Short mmCIF file of C-alpha atoms in Angstrom, two decimals:
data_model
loop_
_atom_site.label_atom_id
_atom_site.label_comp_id
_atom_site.label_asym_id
_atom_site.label_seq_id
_atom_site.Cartn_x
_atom_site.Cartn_y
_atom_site.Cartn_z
CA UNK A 1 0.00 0.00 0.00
CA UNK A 2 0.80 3.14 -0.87
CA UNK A 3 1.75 6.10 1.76
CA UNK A 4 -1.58 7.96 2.36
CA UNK A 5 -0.03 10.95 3.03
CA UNK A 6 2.20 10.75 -0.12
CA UNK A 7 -0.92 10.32 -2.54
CA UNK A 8 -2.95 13.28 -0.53
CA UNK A 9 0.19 15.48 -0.56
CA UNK A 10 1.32 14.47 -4.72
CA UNK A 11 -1.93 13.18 -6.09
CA UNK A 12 -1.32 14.15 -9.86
CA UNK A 13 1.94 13.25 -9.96
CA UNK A 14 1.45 10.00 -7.85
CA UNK A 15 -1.66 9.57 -10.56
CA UNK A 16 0.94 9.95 -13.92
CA UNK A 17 3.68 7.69 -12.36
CA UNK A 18 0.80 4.89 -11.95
CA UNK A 19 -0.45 5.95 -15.46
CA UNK A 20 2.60 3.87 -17.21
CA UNK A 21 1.38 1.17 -15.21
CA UNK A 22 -1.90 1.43 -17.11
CA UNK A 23 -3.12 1.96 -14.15
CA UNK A 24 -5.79 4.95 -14.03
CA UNK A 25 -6.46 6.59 -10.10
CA UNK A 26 -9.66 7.94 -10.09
CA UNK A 27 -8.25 11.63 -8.73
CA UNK A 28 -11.81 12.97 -8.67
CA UNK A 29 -12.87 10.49 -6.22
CA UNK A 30 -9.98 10.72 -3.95
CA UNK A 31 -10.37 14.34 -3.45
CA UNK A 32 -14.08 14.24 -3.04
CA UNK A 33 -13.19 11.28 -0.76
CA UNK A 34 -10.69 13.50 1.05
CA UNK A 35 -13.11 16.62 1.39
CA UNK A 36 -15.17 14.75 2.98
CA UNK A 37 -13.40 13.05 5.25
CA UNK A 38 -11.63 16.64 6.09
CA UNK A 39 -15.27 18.43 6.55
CA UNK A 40 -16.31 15.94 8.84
CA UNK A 41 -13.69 15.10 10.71
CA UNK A 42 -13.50 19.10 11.34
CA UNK A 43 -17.42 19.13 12.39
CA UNK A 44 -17.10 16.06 14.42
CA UNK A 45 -14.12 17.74 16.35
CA UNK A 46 -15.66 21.34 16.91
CA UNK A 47 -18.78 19.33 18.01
CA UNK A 48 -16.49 17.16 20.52
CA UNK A 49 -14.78 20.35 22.08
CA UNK A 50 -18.41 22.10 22.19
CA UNK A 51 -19.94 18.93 24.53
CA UNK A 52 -17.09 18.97 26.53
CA UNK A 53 -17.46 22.84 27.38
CA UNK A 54 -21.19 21.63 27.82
CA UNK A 55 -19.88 18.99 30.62
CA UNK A 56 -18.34 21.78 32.03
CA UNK A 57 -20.50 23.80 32.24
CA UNK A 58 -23.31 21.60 33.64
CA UNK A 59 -20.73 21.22 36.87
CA UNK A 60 -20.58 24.86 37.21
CA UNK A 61 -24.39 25.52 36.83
CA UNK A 62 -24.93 22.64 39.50
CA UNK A 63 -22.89 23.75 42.08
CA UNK A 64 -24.34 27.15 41.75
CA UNK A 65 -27.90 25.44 42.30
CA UNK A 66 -29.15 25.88 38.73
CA UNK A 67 -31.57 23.59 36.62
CA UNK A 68 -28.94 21.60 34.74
CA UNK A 69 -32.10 19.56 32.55
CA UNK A 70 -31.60 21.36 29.66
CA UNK A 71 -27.90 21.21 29.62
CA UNK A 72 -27.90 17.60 30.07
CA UNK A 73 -30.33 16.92 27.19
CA UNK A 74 -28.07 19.82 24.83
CA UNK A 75 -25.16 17.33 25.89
CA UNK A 76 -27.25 13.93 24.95
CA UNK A 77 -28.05 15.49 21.66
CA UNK A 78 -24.48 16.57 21.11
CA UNK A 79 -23.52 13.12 21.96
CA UNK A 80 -26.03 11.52 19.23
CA UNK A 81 -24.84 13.76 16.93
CA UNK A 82 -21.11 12.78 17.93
CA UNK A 83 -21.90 9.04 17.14
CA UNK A 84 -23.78 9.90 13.92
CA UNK A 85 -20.22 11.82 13.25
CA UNK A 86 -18.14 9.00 13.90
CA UNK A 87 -20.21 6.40 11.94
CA UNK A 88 -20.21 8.61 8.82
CA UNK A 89 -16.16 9.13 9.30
CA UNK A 90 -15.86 5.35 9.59
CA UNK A 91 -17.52 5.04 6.81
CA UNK A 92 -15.80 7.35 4.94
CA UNK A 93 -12.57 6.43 6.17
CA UNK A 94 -13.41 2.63 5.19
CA UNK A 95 -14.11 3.64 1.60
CA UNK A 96 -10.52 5.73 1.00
CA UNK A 97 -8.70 2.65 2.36
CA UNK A 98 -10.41 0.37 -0.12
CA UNK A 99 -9.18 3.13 -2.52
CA UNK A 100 -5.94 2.73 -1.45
CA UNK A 101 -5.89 -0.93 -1.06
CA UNK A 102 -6.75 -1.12 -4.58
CA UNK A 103 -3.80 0.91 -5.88
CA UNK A 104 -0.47 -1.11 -7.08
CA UNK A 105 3.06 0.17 -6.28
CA UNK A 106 4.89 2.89 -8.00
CA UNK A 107 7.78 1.72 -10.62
CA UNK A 108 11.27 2.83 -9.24
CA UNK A 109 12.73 5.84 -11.54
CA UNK A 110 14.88 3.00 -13.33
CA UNK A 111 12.04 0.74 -14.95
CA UNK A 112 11.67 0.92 -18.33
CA UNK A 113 8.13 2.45 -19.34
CA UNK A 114 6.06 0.33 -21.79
CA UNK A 115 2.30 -0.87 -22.00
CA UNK A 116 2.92 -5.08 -21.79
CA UNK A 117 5.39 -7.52 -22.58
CA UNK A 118 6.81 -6.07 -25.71
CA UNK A 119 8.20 -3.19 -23.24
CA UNK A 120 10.13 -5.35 -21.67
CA UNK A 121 14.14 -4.94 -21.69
CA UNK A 122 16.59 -7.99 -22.11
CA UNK A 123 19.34 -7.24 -19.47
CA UNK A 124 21.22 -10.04 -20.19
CA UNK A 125 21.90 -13.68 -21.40
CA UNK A 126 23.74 -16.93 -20.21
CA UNK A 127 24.62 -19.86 -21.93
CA UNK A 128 23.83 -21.36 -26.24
CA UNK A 129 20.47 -23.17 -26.58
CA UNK A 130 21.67 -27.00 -27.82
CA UNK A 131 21.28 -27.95 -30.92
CA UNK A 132 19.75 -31.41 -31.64
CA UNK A 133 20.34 -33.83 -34.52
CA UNK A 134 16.83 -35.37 -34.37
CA UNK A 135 13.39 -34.51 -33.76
CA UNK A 136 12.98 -32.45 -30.65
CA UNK A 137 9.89 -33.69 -28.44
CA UNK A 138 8.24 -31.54 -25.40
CA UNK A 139 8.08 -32.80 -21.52
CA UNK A 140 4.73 -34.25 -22.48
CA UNK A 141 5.93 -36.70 -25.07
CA UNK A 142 9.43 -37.87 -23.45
CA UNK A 143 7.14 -37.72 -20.07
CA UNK A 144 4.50 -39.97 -21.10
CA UNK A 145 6.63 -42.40 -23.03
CA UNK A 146 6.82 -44.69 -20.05
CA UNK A 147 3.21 -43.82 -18.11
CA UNK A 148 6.35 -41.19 -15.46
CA UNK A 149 4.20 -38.26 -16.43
CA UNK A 150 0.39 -38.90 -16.58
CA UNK A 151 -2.00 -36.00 -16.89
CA UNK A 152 -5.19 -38.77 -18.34
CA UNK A 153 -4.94 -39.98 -14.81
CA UNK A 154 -4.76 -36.09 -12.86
CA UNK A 155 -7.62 -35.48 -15.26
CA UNK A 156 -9.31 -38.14 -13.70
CA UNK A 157 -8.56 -36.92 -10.32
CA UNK A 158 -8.76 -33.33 -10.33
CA UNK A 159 -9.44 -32.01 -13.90
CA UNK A 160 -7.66 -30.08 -15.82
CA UNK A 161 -4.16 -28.59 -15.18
CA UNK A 162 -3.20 -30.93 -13.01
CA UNK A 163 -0.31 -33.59 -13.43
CA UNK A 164 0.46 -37.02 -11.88
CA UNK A 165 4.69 -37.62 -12.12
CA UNK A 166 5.38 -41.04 -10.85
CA UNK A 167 8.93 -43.10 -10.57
CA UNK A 168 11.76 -41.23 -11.98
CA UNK A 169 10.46 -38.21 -13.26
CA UNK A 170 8.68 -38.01 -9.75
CA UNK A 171 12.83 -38.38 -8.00
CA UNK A 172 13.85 -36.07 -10.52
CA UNK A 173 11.28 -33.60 -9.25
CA UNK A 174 12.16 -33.84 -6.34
CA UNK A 175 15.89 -33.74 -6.75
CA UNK A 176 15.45 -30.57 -7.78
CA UNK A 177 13.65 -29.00 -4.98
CA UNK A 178 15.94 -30.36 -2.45
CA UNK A 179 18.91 -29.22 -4.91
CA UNK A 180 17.68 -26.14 -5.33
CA UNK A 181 17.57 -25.93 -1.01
CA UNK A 182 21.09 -26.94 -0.72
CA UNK A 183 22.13 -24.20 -2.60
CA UNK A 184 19.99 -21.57 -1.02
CA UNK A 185 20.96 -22.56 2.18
CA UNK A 186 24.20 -23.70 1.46
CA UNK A 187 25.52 -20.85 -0.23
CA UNK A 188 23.61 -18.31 -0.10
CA UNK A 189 23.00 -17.66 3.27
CA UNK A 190 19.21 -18.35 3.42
CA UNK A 191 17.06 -20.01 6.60
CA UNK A 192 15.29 -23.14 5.20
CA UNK A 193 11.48 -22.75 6.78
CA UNK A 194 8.70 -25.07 6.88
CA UNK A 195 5.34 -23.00 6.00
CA UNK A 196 1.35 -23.42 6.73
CA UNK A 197 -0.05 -24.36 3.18
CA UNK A 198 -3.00 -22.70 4.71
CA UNK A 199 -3.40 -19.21 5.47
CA UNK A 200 -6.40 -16.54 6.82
CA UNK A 201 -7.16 -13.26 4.67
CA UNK A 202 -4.87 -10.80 6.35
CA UNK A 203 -1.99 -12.57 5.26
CA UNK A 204 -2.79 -12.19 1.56
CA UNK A 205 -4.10 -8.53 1.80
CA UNK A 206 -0.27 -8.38 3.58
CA UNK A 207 1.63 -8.87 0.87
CA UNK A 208 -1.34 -7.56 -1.95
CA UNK A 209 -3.20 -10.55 -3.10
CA UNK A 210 -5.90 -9.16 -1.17
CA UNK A 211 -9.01 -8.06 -2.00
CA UNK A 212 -7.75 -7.36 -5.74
CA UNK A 213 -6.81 -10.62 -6.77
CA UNK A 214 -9.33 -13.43 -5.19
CA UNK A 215 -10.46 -14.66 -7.81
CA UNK A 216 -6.95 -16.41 -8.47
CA UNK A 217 -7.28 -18.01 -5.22
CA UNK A 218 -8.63 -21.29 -4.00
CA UNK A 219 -10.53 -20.69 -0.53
CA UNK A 220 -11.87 -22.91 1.67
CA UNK A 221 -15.19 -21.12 3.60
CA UNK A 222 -15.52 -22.50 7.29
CA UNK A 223 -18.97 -21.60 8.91
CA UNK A 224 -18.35 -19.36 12.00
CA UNK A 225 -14.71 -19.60 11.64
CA UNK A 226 -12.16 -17.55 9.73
CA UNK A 227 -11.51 -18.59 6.05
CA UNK A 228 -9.03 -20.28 4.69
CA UNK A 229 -7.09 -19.64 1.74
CA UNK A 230 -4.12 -21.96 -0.18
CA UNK A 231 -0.79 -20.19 -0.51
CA UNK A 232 -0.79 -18.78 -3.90
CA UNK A 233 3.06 -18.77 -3.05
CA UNK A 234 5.22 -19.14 -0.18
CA UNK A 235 6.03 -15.30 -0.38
CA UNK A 236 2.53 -14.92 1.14
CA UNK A 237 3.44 -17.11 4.32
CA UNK A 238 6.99 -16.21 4.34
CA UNK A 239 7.04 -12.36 4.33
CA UNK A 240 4.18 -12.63 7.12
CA UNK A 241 6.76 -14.05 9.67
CA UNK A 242 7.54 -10.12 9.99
CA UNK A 243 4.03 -9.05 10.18
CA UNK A 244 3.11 -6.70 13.25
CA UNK A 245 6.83 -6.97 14.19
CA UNK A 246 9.47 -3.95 15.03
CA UNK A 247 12.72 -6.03 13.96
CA UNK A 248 16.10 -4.91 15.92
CA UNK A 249 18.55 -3.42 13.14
CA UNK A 250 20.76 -6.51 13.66
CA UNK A 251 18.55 -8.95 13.10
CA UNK A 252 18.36 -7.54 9.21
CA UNK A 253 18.51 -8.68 6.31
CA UNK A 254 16.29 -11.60 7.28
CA UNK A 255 16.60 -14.12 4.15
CA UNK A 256 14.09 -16.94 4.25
CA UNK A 257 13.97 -19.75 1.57
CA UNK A 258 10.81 -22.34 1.38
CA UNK A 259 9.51 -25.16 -0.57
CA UNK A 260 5.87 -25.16 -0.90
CA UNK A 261 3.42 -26.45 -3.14
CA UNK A 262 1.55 -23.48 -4.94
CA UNK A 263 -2.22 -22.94 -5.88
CA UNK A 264 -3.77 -20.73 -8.20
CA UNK A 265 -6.83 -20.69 -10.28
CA UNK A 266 -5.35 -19.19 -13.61
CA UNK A 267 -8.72 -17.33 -13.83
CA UNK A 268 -7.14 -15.01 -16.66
CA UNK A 269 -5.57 -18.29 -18.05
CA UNK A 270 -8.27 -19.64 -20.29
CA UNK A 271 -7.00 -21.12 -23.45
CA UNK A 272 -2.91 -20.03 -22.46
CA UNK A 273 -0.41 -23.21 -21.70
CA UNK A 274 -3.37 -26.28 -21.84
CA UNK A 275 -0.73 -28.92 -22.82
CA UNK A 276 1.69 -29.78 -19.95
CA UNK A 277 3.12 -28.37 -17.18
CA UNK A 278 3.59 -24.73 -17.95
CA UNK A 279 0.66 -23.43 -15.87
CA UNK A 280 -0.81 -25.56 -13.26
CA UNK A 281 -3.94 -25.38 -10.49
CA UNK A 282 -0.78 -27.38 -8.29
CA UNK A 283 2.91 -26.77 -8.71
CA UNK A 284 6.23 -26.62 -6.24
CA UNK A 285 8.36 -23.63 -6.08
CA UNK A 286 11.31 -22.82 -4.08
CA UNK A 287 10.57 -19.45 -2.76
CA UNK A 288 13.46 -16.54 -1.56
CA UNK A 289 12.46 -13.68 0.58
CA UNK A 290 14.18 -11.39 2.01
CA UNK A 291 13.61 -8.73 4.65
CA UNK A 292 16.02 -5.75 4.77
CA UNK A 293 17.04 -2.40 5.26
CA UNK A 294 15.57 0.19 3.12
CA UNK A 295 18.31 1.65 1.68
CA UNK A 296 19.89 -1.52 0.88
CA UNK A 297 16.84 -3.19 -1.18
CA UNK A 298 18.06 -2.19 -4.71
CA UNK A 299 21.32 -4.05 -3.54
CA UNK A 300 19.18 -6.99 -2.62
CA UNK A 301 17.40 -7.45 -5.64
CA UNK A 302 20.16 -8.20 -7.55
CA UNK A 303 21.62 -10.46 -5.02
CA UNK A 304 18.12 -12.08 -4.80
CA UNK A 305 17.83 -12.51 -8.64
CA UNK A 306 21.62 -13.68 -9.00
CA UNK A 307 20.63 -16.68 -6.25
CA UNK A 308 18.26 -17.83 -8.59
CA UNK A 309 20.39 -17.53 -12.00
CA UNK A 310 23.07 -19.61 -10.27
CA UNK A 311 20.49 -22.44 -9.60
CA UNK A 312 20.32 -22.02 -13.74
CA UNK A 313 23.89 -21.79 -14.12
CA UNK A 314 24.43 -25.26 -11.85
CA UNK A 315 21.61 -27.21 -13.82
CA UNK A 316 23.75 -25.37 -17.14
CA UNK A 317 20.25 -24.30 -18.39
CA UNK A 318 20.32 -20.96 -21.36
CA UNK A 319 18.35 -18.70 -20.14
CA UNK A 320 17.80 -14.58 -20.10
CA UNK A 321 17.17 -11.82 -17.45
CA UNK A 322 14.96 -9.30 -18.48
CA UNK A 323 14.06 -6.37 -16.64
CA UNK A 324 10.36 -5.83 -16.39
CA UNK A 325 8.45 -2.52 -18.22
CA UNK A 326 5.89 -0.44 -15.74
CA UNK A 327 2.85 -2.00 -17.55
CA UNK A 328 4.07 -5.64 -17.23
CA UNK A 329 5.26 -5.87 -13.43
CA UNK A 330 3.17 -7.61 -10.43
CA UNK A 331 0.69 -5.23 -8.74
CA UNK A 332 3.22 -4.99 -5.29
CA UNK A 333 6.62 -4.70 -7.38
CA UNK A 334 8.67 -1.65 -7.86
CA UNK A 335 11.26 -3.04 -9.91
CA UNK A 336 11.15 -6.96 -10.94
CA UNK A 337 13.95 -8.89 -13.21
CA UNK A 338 12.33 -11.69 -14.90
CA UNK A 339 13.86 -15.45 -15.43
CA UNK A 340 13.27 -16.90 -18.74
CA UNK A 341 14.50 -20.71 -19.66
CA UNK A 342 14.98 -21.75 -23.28
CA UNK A 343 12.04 -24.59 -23.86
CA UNK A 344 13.23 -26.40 -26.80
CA UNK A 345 9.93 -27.42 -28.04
CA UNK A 346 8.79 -23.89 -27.99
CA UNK A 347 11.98 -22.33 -29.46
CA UNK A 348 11.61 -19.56 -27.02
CA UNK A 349 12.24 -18.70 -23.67
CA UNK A 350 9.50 -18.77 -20.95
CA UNK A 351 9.84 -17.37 -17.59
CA UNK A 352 10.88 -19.68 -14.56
CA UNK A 353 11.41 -17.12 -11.91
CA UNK A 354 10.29 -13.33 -10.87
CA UNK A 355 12.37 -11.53 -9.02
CA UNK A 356 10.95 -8.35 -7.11
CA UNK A 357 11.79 -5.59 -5.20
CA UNK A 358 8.14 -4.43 -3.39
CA UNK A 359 9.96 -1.66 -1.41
CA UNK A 360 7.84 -0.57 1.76
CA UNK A 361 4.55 -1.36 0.01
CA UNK A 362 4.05 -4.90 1.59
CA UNK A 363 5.41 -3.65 4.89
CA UNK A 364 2.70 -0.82 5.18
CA UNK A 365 0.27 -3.34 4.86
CA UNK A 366 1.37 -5.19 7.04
CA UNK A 367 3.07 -3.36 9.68
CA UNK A 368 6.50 -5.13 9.57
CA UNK A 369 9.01 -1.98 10.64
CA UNK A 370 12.88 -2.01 12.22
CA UNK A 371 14.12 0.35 14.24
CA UNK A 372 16.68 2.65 12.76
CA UNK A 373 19.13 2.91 15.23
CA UNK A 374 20.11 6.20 13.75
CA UNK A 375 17.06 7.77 14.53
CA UNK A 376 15.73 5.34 17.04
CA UNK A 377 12.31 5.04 15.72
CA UNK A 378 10.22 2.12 14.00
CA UNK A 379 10.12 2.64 10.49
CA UNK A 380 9.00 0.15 7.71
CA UNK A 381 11.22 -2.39 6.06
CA UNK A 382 11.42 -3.15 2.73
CA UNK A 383 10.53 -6.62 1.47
CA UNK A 384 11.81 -8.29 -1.81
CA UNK A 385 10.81 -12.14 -3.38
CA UNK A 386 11.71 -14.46 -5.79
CA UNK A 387 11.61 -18.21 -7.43
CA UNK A 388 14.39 -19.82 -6.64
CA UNK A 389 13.05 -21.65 -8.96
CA UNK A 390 9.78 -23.22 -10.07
CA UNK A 391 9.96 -26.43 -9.82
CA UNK A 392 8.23 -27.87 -12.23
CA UNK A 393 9.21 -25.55 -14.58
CA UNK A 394 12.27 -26.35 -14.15
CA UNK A 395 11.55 -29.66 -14.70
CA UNK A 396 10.15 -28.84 -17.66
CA UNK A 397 13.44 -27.40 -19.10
CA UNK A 398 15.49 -30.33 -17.70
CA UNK A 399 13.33 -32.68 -19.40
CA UNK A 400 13.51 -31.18 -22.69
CA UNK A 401 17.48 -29.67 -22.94
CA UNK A 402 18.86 -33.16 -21.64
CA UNK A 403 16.82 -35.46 -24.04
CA UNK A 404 18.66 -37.82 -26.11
CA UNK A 405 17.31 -39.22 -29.50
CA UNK A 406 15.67 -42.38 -27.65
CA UNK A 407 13.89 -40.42 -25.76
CA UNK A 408 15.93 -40.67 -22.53
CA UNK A 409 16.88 -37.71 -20.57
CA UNK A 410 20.43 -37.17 -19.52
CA UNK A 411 20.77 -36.37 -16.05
CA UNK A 412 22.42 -32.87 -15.10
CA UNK A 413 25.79 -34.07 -13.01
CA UNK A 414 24.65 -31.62 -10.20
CA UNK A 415 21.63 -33.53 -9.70
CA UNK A 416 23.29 -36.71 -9.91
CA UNK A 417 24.03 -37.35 -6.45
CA UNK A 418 20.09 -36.66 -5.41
CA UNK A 419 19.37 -39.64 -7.91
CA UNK A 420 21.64 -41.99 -6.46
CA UNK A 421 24.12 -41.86 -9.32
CA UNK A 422 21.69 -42.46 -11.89
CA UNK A 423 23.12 -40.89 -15.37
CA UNK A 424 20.47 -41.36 -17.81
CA UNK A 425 16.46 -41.80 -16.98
CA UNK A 426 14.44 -43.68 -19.75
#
């Protein structure tokens, strides 16, 4: 969320810089919003400060033997009206933070500015897409060769965009989630945690999922009871460990790593990605967050997004970095880098891993602050995620840059000793 007073104070300007966002802030309801509030906050008070010179008064006039009646019932009005005040405010109040709720972050001065996808700028490359001798064939075909990769059967279970991976694809899977842990933990100085799968509405309206974006979430209703929600992503768990907290400066930066399964409804989906496993109801994903000083988040991000190239770089997968345009970026993001693998089957690269900054947005929401120990005073963190990576796309690219003309897959030789030595699968 947005600084209130930054928006009241530099509404135009606030309104252009979230324009190349294609976002449009309706200005004239903000400041009728905000003249209202202002005019009755202002009555309410003068109306507050009135009654209590009332009160006063009806002491005075009683210990001076005077009928104090129609004082008290000029007080009991004033305190009707009072409570009429404060309902409206409330009201009022409730409707500019639904405003504000609704409003995404603004892009940091060095984001490129374009409408979609086609803004986007390629930062960099690593590694030569493989050339292959023989007839290339996607995860889907090498995966259901031998009944390892069965979405007939998730259909059967679940519907669609599900998958079932059983016997080696199903170790190779999960090599790669524990791989990509090692390394996290190992060497880059994350703390492995163990999340709820489950989480209650304040958690998502935390970190921005909430209220804009239900409709890509799966929620569980409970009768009389709070509902429930599945993690989207472990960011939404994660980042909440700081929520409501005033962190000591030396416990920053706080860098937490998770593997979680994910769920989403791909409600904007229809049509996109049907065959295979590019975008699933279900799928794994080692998540990086980190928690950290505000002026050292720029400095994060590209630590952050370097963590998950070098995950990448150890499977030796091609892929880019590209740096996200103002109209393309996540609703909480201020600056993201994108991860894109080269699929094979596609000819293309497809992204396997956003990388964000989200700056003090998610904090506000959330409360998370550290105390500056220049100043002394609580002020808000800034919070930053990332796929380190998706698992199953990752899988996905293993499956199809390691495939040999028989239709076995070559095992990377990092993820050799998760497989028990096993070279080739197939």
């Amino acid at each position: 969320m947005l600084d209130s007073k930054l928006v009241r104070t530099q509404l135009q300007e606030i309104a252009d810089r979230l324009a190349t966002r294609g976002f449009q802030l309706d200005v004239a309801r903000f400041e009728s919003l905000e003249a209202q509030r202002k005019a009755v906050q202002t009555r309410t008070e003068q109306l507050q400060a009135e009654r209590n010179a009332r009160s006063k008064a009806i002491g005075q006039a009683k210990s001076r033997g005077e009928d104090i009646a129609p004082l008290l019932a000029e007080v009991d009005r004033m305190g009707s009206d009072l409570e009429a005040g404060k309902r409206e405010l409330d009201a009022i109040q409730a409707e500019l933070d639904g405003l504000m709720l609704s409003i995404p972050n603004l892009p940091h001065e060095s984001v490129p500015v374009g409408a979609d996808e086609e803004g986007n700028v390629e930062v960099r490359r690593w590694g030569t897409p493989a050339t292959f001798g023989f007839e290339i064939k996607d995860h889907v075909a090498l995966g259901e060769q031998h009944g390892w990769l069965d979405f007939e059967t998730a259909a059967k279970l679940s519907g669609a965009r599900f998958a079932l991976m059983r016997g080696p694809i199903a170790r190779l899977h999960r090599a790669l989630a524990q791989f990509m842990l090692d390394l996290h933990t190992g060497e880059h100085g994350y703390e492995e945690a163990y999340t709820p799968y489950l989480v209650q509405a304040p958690a998502l309206q935390g970190t921005g999922q909430l209220p804009k974006f239900e409709e890509d979430l799966f929620k569980i209703t409970r009768e009389g009871e709070a509902d429930f929600y599945l993690i989207p992503t472990a960011e939404v768990s994660l980042t909440n460990i700081v929520s409501g907290e005033i962190l000591d400066a030396r416990q920053l930066p706080l860098k937490f790593v998770a593997h979680t399964p994910c769920f989403r409804s791909e409600a904007g989906a229809s049509g996109r990605d049907t065959r295979g496993m590019i975008r699933q109801h279900q799928f794994d994903k080692v998540e990086m967050v980190q928690i950290v000083e505000p002026a050292k988040s720029y400095e994060a991000l590209e630590e952050l997004t370097a963590n998950a190239e070098k995950v990448l770089q150890r499977l030796e997968l091609p892929y880019r970095v590209l740096a996200l345009c103002t109209g393309d970026m996540g609703f909480g993001a201020t600056k993201t880098y994108d991860l894109e693998v080269w699929v094979p089957s596609q000819d293309k690269y497809r992204e396997i891993s956003s990388c964000s900054n989200c700056g003090d947005f998610q904090a506000r929401r959330m409360q998370a602050r550290w105390r500056n120990p220049e100043t002394g005073k609580p002020e808000l963190v800034h919070t930053l995620n990332g796929s380190g990576l998706a698992v199953g796309r990752t899988l996905v690219a293993v499956l199809e840059n390691y495939q040999q003309a028989d239709g076995s897959i070559r095992v990377p030789e990092v993820l050799k000793p998760y497989m028990g030595g096993i070279e080739v699968i197939g």
